[in-house]
mmCIF file of C-alpha atoms in Angstrom:
data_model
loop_
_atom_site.group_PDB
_atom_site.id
_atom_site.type_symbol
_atom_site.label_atom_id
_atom_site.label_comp_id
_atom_site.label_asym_id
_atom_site.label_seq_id
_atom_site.Cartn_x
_atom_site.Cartn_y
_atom_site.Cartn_z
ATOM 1 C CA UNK A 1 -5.767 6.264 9.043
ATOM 2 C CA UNK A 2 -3.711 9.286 8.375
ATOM 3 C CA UNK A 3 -4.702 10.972 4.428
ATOM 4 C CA UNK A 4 -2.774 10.937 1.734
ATOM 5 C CA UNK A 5 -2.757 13.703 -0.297
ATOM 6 C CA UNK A 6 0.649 14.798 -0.893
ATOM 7 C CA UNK A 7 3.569 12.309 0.060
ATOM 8 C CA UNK A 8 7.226 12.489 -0.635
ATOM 9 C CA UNK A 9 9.476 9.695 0.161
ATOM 10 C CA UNK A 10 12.617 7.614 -0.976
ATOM 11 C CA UNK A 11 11.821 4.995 -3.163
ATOM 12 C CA UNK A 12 12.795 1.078 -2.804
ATOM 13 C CA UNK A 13 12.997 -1.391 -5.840
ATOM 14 C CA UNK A 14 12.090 -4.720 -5.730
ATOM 15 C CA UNK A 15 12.801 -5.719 -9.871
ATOM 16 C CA UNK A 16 10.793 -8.545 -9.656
ATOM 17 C CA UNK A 17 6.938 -9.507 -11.207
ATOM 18 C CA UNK A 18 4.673 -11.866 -9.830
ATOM 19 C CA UNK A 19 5.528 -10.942 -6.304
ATOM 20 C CA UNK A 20 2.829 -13.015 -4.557
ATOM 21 C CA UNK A 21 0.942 -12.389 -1.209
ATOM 22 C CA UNK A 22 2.493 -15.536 0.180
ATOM 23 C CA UNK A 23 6.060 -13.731 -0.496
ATOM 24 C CA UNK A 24 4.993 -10.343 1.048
ATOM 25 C CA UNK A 25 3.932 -12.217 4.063
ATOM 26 C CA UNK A 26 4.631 -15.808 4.301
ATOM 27 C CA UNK A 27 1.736 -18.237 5.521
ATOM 28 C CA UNK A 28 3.825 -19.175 9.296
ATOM 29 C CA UNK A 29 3.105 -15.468 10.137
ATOM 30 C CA UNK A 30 -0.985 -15.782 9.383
ATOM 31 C CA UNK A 31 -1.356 -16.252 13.392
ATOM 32 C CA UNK A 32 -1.355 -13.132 14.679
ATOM 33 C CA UNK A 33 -4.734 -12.166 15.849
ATOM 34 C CA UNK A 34 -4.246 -8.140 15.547
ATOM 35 C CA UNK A 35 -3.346 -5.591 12.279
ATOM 36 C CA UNK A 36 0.019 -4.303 13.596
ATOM 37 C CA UNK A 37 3.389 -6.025 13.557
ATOM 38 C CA UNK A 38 3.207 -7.787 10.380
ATOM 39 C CA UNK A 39 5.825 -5.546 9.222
ATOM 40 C CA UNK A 40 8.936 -7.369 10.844
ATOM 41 C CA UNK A 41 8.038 -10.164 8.514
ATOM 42 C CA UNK A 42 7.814 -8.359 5.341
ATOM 43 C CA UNK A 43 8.886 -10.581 2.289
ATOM 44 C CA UNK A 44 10.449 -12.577 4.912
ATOM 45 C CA UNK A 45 11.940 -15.108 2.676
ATOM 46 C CA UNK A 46 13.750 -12.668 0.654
ATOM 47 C CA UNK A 47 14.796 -10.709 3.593
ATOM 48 C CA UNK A 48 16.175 -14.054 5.765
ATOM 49 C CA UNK A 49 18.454 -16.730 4.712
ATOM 50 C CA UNK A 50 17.547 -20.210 6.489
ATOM 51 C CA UNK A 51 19.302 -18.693 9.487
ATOM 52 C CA UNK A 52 17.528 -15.311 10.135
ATOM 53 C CA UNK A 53 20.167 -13.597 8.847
ATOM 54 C CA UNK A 54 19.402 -10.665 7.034
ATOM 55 C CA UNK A 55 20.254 -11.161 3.702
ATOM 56 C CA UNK A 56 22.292 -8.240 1.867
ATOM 57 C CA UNK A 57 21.329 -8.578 -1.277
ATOM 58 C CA UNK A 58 17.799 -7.357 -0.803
ATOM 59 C CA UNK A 59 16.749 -4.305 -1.322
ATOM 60 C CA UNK A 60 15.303 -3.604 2.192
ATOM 61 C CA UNK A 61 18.783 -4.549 4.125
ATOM 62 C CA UNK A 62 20.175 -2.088 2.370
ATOM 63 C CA UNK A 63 21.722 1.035 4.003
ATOM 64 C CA UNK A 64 20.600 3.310 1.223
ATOM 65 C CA UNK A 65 16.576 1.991 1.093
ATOM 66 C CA UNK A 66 16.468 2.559 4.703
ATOM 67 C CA UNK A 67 13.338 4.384 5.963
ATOM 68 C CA UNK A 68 11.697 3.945 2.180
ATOM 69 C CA UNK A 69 8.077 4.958 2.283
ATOM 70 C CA UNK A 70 7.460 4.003 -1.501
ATOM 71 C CA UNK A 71 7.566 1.051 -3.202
ATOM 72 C CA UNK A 72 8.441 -0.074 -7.037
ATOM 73 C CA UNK A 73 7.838 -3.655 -7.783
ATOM 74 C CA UNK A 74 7.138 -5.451 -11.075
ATOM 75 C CA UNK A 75 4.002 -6.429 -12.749
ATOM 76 C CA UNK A 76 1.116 -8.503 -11.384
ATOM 77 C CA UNK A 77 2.451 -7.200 -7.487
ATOM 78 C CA UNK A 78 0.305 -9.207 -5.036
ATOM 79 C CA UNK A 79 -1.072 -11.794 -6.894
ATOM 80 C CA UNK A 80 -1.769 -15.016 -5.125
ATOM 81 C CA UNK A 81 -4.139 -15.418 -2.196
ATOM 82 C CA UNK A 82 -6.872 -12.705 -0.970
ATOM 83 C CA UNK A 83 -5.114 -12.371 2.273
ATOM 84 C CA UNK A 84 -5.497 -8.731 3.602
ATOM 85 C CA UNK A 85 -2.638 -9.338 5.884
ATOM 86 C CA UNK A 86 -0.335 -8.762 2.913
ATOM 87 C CA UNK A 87 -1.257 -4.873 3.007
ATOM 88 C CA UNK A 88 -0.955 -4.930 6.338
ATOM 89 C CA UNK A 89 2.894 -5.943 6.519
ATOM 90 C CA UNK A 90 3.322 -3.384 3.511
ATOM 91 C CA UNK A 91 1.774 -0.603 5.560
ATOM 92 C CA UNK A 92 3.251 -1.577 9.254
ATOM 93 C CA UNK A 93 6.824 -1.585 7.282
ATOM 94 C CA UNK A 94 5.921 2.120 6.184
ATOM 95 C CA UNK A 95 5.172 2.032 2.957
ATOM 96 C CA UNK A 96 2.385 4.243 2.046
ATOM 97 C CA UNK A 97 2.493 4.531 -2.307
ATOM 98 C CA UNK A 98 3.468 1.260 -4.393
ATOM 99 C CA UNK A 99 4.327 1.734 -8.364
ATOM 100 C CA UNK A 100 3.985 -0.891 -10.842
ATOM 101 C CA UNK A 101 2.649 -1.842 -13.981
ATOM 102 C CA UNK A 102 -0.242 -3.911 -13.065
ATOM 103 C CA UNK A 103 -1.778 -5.115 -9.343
ATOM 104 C CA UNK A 104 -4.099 -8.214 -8.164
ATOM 105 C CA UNK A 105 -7.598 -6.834 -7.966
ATOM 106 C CA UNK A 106 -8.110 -8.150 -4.839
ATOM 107 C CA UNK A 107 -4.433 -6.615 -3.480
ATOM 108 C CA UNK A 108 -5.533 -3.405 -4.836
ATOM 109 C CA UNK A 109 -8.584 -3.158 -3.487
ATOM 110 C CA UNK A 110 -7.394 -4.164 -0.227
ATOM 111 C CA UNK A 111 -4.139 -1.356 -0.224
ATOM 112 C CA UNK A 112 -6.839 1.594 -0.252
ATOM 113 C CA UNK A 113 -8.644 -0.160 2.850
ATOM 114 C CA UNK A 114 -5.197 0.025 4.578
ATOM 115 C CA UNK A 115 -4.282 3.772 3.586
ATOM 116 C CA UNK A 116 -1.677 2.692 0.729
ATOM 117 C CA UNK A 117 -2.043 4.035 -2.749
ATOM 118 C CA UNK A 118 -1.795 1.739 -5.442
ATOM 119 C CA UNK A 119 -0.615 3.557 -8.604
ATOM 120 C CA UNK A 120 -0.546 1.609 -11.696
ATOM 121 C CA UNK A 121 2.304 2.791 -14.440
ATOM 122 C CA UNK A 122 3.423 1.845 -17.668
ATOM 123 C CA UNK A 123 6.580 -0.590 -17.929
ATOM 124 C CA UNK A 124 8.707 2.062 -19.438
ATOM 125 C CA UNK A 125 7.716 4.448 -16.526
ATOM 126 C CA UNK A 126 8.659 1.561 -13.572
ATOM 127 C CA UNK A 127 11.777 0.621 -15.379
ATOM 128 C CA UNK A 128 12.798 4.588 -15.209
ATOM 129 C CA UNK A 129 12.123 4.568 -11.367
ATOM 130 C CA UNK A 130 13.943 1.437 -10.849
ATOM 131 C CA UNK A 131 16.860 2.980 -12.686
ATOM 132 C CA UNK A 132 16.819 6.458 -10.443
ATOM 133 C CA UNK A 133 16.100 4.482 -7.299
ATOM 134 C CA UNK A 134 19.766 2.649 -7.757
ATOM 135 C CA UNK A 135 20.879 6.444 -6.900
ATOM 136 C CA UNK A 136 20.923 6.713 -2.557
ATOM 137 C CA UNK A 137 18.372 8.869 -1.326
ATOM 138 C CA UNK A 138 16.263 8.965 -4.673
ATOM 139 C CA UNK A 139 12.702 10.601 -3.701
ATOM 140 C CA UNK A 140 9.607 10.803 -5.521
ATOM 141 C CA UNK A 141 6.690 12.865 -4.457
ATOM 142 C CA UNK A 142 2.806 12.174 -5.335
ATOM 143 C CA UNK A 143 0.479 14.691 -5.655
ATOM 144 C CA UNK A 144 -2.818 12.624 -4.568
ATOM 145 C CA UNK A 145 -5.133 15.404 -5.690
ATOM 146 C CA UNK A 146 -3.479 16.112 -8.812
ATOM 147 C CA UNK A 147 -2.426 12.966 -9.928
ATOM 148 C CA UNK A 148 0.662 13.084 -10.195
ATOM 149 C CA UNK A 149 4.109 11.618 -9.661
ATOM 150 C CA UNK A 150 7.302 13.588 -10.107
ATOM 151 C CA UNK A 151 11.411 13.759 -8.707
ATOM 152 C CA UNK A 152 13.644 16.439 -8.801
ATOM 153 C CA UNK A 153 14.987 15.982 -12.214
ATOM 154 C CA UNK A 154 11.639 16.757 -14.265
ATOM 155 C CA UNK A 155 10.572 13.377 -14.577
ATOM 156 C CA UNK A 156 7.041 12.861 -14.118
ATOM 157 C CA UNK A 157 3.816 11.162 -14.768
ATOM 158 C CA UNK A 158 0.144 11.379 -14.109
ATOM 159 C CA UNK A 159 -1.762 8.113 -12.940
ATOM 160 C CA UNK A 160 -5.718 7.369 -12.543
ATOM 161 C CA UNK A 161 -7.654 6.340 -9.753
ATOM 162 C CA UNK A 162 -11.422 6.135 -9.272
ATOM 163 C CA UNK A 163 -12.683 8.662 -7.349
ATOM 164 C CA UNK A 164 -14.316 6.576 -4.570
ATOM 165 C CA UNK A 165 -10.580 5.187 -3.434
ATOM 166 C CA UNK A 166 -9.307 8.404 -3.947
ATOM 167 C CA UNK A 167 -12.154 9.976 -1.255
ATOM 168 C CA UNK A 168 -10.753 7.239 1.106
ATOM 169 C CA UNK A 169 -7.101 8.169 0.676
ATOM 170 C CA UNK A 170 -7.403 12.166 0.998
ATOM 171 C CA UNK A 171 -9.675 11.418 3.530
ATOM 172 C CA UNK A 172 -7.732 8.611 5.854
ATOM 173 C CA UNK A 173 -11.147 6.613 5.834
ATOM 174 C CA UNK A 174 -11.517 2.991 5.937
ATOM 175 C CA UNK A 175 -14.816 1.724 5.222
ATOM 176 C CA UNK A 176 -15.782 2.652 8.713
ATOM 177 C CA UNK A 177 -14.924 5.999 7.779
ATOM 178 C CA UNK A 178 -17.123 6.166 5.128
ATOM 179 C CA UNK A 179 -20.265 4.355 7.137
ATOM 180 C CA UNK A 180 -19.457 7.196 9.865
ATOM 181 C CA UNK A 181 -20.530 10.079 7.396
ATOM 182 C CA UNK A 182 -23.751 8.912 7.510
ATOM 183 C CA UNK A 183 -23.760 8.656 11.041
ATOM 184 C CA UNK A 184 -26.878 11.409 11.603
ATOM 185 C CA UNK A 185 -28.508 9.298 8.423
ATOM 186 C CA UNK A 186 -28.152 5.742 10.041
ATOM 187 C CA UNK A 187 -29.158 7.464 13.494
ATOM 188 C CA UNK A 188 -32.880 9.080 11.946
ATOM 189 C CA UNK A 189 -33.404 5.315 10.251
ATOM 190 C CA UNK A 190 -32.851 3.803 13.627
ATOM 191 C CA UNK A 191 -35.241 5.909 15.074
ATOM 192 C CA UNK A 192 -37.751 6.092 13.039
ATOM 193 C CA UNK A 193 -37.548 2.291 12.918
ATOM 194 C CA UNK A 194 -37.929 2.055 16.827
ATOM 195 C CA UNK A 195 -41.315 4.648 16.574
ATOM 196 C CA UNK A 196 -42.388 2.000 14.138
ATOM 197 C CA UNK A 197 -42.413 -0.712 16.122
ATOM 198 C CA UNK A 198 -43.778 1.319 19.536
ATOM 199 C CA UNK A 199 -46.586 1.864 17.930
#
């Protein structure tokens, strides 16, 4: 995965709470037997009329939210099933940061195995982005290291993350990234394992 440390992108808002994983990627598109290409189906339902036609009153079919790489989104964002395909449709869309005032645990946890940072803010803060965002071309940047969020126009905010998921973002690690640190660790145990059992 590539590290986050300091991204700057235009923002997308999607004023909504309660936006469950079954709405980020609806259940007919669960068949797919590989990580990429979820993205084309991306809150589908919201994004389609009955037709496939792209509907214009969404956010993403709009001219001015094109090429968005961060999200803002109401409280409670990816509640519903554990389904780890719902990151995956947010990151193959390009969406690397999501803001909003509370996340699923089991969303969250999964957004910092998929290279998205989840940053929790208060409602007032959200409500202030969703505001700016109406504004074409609106751009936040995030300061990973620092903590922070700012724009342009002296609005900003500092956020909290553990420092384990924050190692994994700066770093671009999944889990496997992680295990592979170890690698010269895991290798001596191995070994010493195999004299064992020569003997």
């Amino acid at each position: 995965m590539e590290p986050l440390r300091i991204h700057q992108g235009i923002v997308c808002p999607i004023n909504r709470a309660n936006i469950d994983t079954d709405q980020i990627i609806p259940k007919q598109f669960l068949k797919r037997i590989e990580r990429s290409g979820f993205g084309q189906f991306l809150f589908y339902n919201w994004r389609f009329d009955d037709e496939g036609n792209p509907n214009p009153e969404f956010p993403l079919n709009q001219p001015q939210y094109k090429g968005a790489s961060i999200l803002v989104a109401g409280e409670n964002f990816g509640c519903g099933s554990s389904r780890e395909h719902a990151p995956w449709a947010v990151q193959d869309f390009g969406f690397r940061v999501i803001i909003a005032p509370s996340f699923a645990d089991i969303f969250k946890n999964n957004t910092v195995k998929n290279g998205i940072l989840a940053i929790q803010a208060t409602e007032e803060q959200v409500q202030t982005i969703m505001k700016k965002a109406e504004t074409e071309g609106y751009t936040l940047t995030i300061n990973l290291e620092d903590q922070i969020v700012y724009d342009s126009e002296g609005f900003k905010f500092t956020f909290d993350i553990a420092p384990y998921p924050k190692e994994m973002l700066l770093n671009g690690w999944d889990e496997i990234g992680v295990t592979l640190k170890y690698e010269d660790k895991i290798a001596q145990y191995e070994q010493s394992k195999q004299l064992v059992h020569t003997k």
